[in-house]
Short mmCIF file of C-alpha atoms and ligand atoms in Angstrom, two decimals:
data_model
loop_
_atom_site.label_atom_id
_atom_site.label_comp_id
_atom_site.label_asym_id
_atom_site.label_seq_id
_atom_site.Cartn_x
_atom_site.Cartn_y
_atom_site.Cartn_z
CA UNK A 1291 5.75 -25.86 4.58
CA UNK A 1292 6.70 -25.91 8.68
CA UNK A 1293 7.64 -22.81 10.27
CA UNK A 1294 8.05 -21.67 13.72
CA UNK A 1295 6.10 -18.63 13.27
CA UNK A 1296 3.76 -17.74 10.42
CA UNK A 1297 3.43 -13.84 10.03
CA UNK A 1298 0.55 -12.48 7.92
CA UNK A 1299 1.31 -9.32 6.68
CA UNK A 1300 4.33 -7.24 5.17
CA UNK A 1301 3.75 -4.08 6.36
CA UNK A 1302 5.82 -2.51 9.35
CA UNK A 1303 4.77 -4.66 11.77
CA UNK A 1304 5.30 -7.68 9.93
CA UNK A 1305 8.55 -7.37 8.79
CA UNK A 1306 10.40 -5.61 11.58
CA UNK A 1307 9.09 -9.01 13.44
CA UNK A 1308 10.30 -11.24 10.75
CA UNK A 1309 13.76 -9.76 11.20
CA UNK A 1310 14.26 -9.55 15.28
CA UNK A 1311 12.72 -13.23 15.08
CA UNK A 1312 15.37 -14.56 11.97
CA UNK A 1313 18.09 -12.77 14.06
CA UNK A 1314 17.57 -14.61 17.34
CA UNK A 1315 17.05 -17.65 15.13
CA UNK A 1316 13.74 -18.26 15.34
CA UNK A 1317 12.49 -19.88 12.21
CA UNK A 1318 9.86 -17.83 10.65
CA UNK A 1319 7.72 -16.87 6.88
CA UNK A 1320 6.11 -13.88 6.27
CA UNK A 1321 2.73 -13.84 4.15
CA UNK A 1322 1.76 -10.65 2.29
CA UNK A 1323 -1.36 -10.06 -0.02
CA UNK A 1324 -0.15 -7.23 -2.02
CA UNK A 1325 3.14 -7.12 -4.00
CA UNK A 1326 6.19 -5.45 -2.69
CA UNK A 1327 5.38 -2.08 -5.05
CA UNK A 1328 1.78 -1.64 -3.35
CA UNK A 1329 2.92 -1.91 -0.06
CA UNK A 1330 5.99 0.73 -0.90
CA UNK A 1331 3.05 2.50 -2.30
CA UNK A 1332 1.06 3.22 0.41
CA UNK A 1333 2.08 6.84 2.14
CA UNK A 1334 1.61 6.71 5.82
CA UNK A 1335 3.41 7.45 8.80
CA UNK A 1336 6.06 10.31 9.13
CA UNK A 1337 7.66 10.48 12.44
CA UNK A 1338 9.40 7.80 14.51
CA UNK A 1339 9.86 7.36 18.15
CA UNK A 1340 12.97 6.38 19.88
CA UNK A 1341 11.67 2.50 19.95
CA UNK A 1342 11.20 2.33 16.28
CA UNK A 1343 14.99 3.61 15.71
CA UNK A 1344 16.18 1.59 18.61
CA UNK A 1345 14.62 -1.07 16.84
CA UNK A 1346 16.47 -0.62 13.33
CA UNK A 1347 19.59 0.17 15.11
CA UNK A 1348 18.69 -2.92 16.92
CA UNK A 1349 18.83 -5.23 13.27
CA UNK A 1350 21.80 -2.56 12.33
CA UNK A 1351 19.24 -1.66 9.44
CA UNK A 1352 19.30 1.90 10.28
CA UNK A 1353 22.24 3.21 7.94
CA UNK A 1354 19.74 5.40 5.83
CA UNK A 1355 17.62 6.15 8.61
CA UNK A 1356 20.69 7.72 10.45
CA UNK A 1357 21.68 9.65 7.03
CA UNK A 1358 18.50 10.49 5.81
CA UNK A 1359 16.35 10.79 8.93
CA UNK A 1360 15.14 14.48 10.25
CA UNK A 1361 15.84 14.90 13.91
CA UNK A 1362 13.80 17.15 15.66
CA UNK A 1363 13.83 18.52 18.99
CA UNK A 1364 10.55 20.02 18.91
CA UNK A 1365 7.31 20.62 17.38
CA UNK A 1366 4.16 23.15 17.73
CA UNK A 1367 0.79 23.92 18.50
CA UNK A 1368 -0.67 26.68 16.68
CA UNK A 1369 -4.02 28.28 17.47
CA UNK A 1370 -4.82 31.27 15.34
CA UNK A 1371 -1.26 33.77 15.90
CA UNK A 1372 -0.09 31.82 18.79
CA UNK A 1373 2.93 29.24 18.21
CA UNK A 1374 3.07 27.05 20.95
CA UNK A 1375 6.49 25.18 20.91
CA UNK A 1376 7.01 21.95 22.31
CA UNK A 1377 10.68 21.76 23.22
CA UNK A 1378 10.56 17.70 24.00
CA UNK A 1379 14.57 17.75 24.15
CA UNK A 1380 15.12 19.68 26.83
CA UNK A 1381 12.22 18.39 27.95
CA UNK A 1382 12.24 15.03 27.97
CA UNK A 1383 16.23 14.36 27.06
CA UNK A 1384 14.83 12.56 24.05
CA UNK A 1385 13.88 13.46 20.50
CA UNK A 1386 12.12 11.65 17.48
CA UNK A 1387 13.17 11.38 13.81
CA UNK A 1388 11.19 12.26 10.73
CA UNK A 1389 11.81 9.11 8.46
CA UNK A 1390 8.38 8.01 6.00
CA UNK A 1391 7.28 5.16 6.92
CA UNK A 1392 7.77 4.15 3.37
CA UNK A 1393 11.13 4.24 4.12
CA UNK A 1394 11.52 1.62 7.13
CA UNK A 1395 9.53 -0.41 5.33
CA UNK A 1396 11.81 -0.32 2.33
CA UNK A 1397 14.93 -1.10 4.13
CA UNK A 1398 13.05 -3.88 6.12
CA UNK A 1399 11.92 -4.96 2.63
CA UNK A 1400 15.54 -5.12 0.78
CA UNK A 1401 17.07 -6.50 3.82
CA UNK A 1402 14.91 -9.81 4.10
CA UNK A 1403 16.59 -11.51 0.89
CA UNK A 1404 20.34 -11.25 2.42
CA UNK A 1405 19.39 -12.54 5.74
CA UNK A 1406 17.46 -14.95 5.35
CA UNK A 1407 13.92 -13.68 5.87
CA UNK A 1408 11.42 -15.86 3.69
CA UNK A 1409 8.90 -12.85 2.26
CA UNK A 1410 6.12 -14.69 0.12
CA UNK A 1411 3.88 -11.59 -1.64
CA UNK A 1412 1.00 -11.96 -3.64
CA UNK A 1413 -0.99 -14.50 -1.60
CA UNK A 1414 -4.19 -14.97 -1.70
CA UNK A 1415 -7.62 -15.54 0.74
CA UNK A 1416 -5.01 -16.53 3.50
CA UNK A 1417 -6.67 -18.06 6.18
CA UNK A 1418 -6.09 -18.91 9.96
CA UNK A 1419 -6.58 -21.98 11.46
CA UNK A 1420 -6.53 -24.57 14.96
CA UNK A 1421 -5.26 -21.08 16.76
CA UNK A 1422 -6.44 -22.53 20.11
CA UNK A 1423 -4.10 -25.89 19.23
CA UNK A 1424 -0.55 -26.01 19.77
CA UNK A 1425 -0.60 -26.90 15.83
CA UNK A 1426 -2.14 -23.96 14.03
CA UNK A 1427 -1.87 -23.50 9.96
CA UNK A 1428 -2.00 -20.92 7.68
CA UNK A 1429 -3.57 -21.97 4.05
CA UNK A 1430 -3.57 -19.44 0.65
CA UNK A 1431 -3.08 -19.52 -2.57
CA UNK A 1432 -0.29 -18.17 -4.67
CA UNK A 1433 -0.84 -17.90 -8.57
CA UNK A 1434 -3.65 -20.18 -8.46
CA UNK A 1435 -2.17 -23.18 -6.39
CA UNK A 1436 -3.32 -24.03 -2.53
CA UNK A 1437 -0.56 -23.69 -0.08
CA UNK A 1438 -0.43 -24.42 3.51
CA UNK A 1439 2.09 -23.45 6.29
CA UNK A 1440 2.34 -25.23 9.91
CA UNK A 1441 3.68 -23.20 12.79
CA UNK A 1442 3.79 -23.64 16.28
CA UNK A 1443 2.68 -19.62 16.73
CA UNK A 1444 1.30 -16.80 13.84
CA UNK A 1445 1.56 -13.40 14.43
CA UNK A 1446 -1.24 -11.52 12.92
CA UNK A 1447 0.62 -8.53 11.72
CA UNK A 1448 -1.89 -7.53 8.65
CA UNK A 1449 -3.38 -4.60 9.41
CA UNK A 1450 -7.16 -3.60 9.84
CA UNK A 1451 -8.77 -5.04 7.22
CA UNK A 1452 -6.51 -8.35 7.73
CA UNK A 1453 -8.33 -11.89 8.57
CA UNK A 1454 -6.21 -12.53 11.65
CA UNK A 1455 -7.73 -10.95 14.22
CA UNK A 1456 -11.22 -12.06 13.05
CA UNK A 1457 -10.25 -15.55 14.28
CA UNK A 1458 -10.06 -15.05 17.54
CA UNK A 1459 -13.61 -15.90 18.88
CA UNK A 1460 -16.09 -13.39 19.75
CA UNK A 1461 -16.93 -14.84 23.07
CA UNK A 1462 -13.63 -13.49 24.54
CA UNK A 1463 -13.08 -10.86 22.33
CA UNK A 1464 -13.62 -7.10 23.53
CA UNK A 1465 -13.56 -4.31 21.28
CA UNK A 1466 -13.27 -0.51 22.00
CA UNK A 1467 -13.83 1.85 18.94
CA UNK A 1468 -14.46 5.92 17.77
CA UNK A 1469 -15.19 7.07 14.38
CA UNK A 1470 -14.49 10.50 13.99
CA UNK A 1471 -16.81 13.01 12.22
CA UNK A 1472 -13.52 13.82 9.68
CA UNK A 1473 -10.72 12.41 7.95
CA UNK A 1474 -7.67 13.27 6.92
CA UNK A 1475 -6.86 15.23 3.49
CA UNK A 1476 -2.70 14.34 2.88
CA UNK A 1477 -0.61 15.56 -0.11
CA UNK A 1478 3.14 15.04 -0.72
CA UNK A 1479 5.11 17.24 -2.82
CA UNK A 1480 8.66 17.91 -3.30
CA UNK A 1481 8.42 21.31 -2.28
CA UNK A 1482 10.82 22.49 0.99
CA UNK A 1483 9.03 22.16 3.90
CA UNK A 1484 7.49 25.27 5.94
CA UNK A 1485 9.02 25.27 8.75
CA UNK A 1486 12.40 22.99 9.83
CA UNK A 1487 9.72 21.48 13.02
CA UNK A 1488 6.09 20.05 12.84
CA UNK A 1489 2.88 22.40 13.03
CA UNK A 1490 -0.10 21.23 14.45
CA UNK A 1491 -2.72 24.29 13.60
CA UNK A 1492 -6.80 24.49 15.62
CA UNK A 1493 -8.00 26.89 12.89
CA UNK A 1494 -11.49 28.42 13.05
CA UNK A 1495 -12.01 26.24 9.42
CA UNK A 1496 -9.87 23.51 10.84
CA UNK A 1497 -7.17 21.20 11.31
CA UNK A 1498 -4.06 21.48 9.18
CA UNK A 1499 -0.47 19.70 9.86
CA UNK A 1500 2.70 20.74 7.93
CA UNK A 1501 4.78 17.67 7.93
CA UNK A 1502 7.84 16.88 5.74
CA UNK A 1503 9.87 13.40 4.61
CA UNK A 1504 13.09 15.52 4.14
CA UNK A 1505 14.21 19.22 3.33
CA UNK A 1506 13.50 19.04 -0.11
CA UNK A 1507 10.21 16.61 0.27
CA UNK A 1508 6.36 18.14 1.91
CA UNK A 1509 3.84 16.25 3.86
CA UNK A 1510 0.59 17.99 4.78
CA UNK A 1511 -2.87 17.14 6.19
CA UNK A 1512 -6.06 19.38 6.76
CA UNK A 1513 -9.03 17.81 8.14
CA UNK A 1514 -12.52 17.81 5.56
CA UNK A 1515 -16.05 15.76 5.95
CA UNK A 1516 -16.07 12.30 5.76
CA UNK A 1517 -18.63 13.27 2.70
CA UNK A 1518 -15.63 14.81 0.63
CA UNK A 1519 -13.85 13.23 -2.25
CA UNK A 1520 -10.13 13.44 -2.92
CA UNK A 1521 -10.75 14.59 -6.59
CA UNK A 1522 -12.67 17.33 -5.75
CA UNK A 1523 -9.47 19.11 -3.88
CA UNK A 1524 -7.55 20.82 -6.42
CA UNK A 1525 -3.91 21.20 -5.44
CA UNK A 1526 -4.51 24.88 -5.70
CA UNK A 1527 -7.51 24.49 -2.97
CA UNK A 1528 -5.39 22.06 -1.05
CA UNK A 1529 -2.48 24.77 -0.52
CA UNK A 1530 -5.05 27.89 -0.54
CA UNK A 1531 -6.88 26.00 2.41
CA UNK A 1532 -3.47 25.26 4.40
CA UNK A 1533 -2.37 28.45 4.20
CA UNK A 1534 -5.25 29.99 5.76
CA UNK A 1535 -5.13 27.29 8.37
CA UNK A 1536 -1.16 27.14 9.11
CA UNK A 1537 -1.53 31.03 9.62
CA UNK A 1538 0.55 34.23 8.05
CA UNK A 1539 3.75 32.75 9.12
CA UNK A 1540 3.72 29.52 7.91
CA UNK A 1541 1.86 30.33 4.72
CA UNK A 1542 4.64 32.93 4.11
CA UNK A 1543 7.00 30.55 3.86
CA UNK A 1544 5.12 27.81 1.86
CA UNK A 1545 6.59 26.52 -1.52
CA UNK A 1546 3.50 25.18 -3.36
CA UNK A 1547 3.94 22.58 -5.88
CA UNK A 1548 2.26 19.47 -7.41
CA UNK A 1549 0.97 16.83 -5.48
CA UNK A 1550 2.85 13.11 -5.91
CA UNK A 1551 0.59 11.56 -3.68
CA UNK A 1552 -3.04 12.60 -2.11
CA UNK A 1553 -5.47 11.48 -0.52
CA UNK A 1554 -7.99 11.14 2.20
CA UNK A 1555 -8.17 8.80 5.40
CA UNK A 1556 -10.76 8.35 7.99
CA UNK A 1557 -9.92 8.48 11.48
CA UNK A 1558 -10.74 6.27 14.25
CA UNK A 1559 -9.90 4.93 17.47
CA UNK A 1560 -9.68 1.03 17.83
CA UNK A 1561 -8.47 -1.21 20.78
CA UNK A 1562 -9.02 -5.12 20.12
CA UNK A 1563 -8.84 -7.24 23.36
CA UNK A 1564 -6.86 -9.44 23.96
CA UNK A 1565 -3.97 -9.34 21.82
CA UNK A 1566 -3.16 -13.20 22.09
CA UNK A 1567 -5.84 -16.01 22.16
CA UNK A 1568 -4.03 -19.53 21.92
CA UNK A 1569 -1.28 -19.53 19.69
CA UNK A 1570 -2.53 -16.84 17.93
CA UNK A 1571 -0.73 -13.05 19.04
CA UNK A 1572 -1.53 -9.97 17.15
CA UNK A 1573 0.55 -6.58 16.59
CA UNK A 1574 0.10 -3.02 14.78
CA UNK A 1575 -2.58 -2.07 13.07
CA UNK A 1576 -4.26 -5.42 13.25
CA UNK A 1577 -5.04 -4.57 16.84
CA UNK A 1578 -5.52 -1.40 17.41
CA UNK A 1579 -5.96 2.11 15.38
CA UNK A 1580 -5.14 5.63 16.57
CA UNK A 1581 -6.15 8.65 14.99
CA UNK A 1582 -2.43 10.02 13.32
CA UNK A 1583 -2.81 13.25 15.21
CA UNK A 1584 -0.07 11.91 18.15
CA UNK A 1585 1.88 10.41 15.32
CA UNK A 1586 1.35 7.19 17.52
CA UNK A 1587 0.30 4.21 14.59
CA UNK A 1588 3.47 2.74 13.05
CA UNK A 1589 5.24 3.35 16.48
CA UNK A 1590 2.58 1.29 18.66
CA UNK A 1591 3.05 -1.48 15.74
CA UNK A 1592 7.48 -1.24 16.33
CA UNK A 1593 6.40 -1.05 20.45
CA UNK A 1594 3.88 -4.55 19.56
CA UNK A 1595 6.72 -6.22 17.84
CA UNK A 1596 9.44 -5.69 20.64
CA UNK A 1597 7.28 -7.34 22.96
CA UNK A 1598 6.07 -10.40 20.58
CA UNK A 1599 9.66 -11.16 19.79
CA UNK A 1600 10.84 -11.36 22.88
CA UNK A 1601 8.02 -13.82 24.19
CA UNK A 1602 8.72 -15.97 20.88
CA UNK A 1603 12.19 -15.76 21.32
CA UNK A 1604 11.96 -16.83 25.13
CA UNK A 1605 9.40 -19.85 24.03
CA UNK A 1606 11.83 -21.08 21.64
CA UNK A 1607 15.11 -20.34 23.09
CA UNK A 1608 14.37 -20.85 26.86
CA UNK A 1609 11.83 -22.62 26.63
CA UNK A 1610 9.87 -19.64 28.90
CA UNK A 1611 6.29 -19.43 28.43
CA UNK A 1612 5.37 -16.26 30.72
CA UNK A 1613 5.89 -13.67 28.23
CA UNK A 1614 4.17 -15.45 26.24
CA UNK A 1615 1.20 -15.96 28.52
CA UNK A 1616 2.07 -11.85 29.38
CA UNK A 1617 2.20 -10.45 26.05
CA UNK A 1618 -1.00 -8.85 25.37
CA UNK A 1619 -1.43 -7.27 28.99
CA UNK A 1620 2.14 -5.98 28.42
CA UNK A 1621 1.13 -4.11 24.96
CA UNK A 1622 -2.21 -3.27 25.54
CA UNK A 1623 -0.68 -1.27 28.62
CA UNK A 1624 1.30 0.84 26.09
CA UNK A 1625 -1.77 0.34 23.72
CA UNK A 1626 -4.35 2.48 25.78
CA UNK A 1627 -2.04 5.21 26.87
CA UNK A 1628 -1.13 5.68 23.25
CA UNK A 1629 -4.81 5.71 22.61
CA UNK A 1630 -5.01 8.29 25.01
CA UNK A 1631 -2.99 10.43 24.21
CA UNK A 1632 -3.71 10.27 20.44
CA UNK A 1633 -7.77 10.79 21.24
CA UNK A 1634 -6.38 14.04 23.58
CA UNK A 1635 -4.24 15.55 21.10
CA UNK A 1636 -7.28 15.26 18.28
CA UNK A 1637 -9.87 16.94 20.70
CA UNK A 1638 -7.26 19.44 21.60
CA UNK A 1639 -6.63 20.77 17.62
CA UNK A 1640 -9.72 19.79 15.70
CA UNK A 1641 -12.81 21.62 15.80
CA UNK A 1642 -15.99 19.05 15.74
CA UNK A 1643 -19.15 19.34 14.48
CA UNK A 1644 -20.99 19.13 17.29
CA UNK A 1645 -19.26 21.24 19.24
CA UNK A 1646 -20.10 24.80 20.76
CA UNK A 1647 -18.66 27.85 22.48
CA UNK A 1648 -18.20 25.33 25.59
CA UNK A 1649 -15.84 23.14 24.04
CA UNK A 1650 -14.44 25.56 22.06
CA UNK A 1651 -13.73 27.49 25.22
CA UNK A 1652 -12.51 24.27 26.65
CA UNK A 1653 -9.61 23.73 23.75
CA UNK A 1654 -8.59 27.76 24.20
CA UNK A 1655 -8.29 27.34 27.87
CA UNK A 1656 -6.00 24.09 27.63
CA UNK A 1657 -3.90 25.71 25.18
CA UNK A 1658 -3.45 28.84 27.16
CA UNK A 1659 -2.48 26.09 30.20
CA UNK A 1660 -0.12 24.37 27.58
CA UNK A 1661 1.59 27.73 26.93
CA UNK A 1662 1.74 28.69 30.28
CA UNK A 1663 2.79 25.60 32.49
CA UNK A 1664 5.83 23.14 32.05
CA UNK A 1665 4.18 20.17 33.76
CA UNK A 1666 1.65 20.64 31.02
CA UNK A 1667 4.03 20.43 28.17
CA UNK A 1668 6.22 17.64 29.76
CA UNK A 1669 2.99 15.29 29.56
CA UNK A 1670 2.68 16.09 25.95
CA UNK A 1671 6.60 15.93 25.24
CA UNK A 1672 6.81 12.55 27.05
CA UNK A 1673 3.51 11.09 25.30
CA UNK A 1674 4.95 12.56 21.71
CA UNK A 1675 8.49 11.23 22.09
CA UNK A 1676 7.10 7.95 23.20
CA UNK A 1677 6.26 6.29 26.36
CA UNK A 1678 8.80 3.93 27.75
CA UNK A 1679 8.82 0.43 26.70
P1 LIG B 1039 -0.17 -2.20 7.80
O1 LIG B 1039 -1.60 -1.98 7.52
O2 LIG B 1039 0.85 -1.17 7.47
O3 LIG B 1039 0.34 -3.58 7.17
C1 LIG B 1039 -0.50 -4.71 7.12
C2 LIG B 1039 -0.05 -5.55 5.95
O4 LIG B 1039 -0.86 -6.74 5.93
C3 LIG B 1039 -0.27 -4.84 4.60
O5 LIG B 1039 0.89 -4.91 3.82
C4 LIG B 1039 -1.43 -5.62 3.96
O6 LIG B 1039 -1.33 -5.68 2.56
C5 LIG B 1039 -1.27 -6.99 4.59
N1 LIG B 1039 -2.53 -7.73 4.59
C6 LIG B 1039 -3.76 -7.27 4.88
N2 LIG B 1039 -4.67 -8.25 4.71
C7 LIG B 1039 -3.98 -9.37 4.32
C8 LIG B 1039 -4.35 -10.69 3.98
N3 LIG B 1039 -5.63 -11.06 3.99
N4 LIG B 1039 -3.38 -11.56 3.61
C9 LIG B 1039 -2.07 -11.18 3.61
N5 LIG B 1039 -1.64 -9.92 3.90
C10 LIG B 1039 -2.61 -9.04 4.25
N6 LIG B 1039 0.48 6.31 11.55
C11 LIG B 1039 1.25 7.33 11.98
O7 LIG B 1039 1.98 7.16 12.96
N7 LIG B 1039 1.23 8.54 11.33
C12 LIG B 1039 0.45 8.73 10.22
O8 LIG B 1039 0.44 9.81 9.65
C13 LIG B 1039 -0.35 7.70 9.73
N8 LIG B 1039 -1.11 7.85 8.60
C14 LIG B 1039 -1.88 6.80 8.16
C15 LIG B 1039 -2.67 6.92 6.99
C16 LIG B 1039 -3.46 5.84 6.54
C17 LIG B 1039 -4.30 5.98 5.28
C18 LIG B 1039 -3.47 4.64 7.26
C19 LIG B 1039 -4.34 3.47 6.82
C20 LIG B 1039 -2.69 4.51 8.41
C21 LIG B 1039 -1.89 5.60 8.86
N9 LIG B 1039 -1.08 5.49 9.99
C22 LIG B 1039 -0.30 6.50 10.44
C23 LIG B 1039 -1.02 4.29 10.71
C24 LIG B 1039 -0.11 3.37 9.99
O9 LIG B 1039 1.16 3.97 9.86
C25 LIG B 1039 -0.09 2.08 10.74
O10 LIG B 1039 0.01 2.30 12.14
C26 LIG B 1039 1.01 1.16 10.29
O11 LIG B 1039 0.87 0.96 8.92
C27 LIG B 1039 0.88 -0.12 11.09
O12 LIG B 1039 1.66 -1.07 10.49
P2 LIG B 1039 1.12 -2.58 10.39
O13 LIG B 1039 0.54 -2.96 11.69
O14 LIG B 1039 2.25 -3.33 9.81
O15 LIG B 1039 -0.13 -2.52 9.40
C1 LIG B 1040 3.43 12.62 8.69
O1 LIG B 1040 4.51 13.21 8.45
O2 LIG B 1040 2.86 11.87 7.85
C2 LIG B 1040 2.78 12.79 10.04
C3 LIG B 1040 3.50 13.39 11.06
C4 LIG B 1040 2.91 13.53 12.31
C5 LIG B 1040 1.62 13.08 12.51
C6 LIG B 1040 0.91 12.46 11.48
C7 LIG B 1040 1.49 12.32 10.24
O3 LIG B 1040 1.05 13.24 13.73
#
């Protein structure tokens, strides 16, 4: 098969690429390891910035999104009593929209079918090749036969664990990365949420973040040991331990129910430099990781793929090269300050191991300067709702 662009991976990234590229007529296959259930499967991301539903708008894909979508105006720091609200509308003019990510990737999914969007799932050991050649392939198997795809670009869109970015050389590859000393407990349940806005809560036992998908569907996190295993977390001692950490308030107005979905994820922070080598560019996950604290992930991946289609549309369509040539300086610039601000917001509301009274004292004192000064909250509103593109 010859393509324009071969994109590895179905996730987010890939297929909100697939779509801007088929809609500016740029010819273009997606290539997906799992099937379409696993990847539907997998619950991730809750809230979406303004350039993820600008995006959807964008491939007038956002019909559910606009129905079922929660927007909200604001969310909150907790810290023992205090409530710290976050009012980024007024702040920032600007809001974002609770929509699963389970969701985009659904209507991205059922979408590709109707217009045109070649999705092939269940490949197998795909492999990159020739990525410094004007000519580079894609080869994989599908149910037990070798297949091969030409393209003049690929866009590595699969993930962490994907092969892409492992073909870019290591003698001009740079790589930035923190492992954090917890991970993330998350359980869904279709229980009403707590409260109608996020709550991010720095409890003396730790993290917690009450979430939601939609007023009748739960999403909540509390941070444990990397040493802990999901089936030793009892719903019971799931809710028991975010009610102690969400505080009186919250807890009072928790509806516990059985978990549909839980489990634990580590956190890190990842950069991978530089985002294009040859004819090779990669976007989301497959670049870069942020801790889900600044609820940055699947919106760096939508912020990835605005840039790579426009430098693949301008190659094909006008025949432009710069933003090609430009692409990874211009998302790894929105890259690191997402970074930032999602390695801020974790040392701000998570309480580390190897921390004492100092840092401690450190996190009160920059939440009593969060509660106290606007300028402080607009830098968090502005960060949260999403930097622009
Ligand atoms: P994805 O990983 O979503 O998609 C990559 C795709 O490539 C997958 O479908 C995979 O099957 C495919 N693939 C991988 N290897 C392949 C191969 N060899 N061949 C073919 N296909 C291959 N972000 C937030 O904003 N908030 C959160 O709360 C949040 N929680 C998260 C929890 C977990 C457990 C994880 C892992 C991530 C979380 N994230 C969160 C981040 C997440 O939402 C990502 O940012 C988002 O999925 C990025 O999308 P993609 O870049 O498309 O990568
Ligand atoms: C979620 O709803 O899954 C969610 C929301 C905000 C975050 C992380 C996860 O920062």
């Amino acid at each position: 098969m010859k393509t324009q662009v071969a994109i590895i991976g179905a996730g987010p990234a890939g297929l909100l690429l697939g779509h801007l590229l088929k809609a500016e007529g740029v010819d273009c296959v997606v290539i997906e390891r799992q099937t379409p259930d696993y990847v539907l499967g997998r619950i991730r991301a809750g809230v979406l910035e303004q350039i993820t539903v600008d995006l959807m708008a964008r491939l007038g894909l956002d019909e559910r999104l606009r129905a079922e979508g929660l927007v909200e105006e604001g969310f909150n720091l907790a810290d023992g009593e205090r409530l710290i609200r976050i009012d980024v509308a007024n702040l920032t003019g600007q809001t974002v929209v609770v929509y699963g990510q389970t969701e985009i990737t659904k209507d991205l999914m059922d979408a590709a079918p109707a217009r045109g969007l070649p999705v092939i799932y269940g490949a197998e050991d795909v492999a990159v090749f020739d990525i410094e050649t004007d000519a580079p392939y894609v080869t994989y198997t599908l149910d037990g036969a070798p297949q091969r795809i030409d393209a003049r670009f690929i866009a590595g869109c699969d993930g962490f664990h994907g092969p892409s970015r492992k073909a870019i050389p290591a003698s001009v590859a740079r790589e930035y990365e923190r492992v954090y000393p917890f991970g993330w407990l998350g359980i869904l349940a279709d229980v009403p949420p707590c409260n109608h806005e996020l709550i991010y809560a720095n409890h003396q036992r730790g993290f917690a973040l009450a979430s939601m998908r939609s007023h009748t569907r739960s999403r909540y996190y509390i941070d444990v040991p990397l040493t802990e295993k999901i089936e030793d977390w009892s719903d019971d001692r799931i809710w028991d331990e975010l009610a102690i950490r969400l505080g009186p308030d919250a807890a009072a107005n928790m509806t516990r129910g059985p978990s549909i979905e839980k489990s634990i994820a580590p956190l890190r922070s990842y950069v991978f430099e530089p985002m294009r080598h040859g004819s090779l560019l990669l976007c989301g996950d497959a670049a870069h990781i942020v801790p889900p604290t600044g609820a940055k992930g699947l919106n760096l991946a939508a912020s990835d793929v605005h840039y790579a289609a426009h430098a693949l549309t301008h190659y094909f369509k006008r025949a432009d090269n710069d933003a090609i040539a430009g692409y990874s300086a211009k998302a790894l610039a929105r890259v690191w300050k997402s970074e930032r601000f999602s390695w801020t917001l974790t040392k701000l509301m998570h309480r580390f191991p190897d921390d004492g009274p100092f840092e401690r004292a450190m996190q009160v004192a920059e939440l009593d300067y969060i509660a106290s000064s606007t300028a402080a909250q607009m830098s968090i509103a502005e960060n949260y709702v999403g930097l622009p593109v």
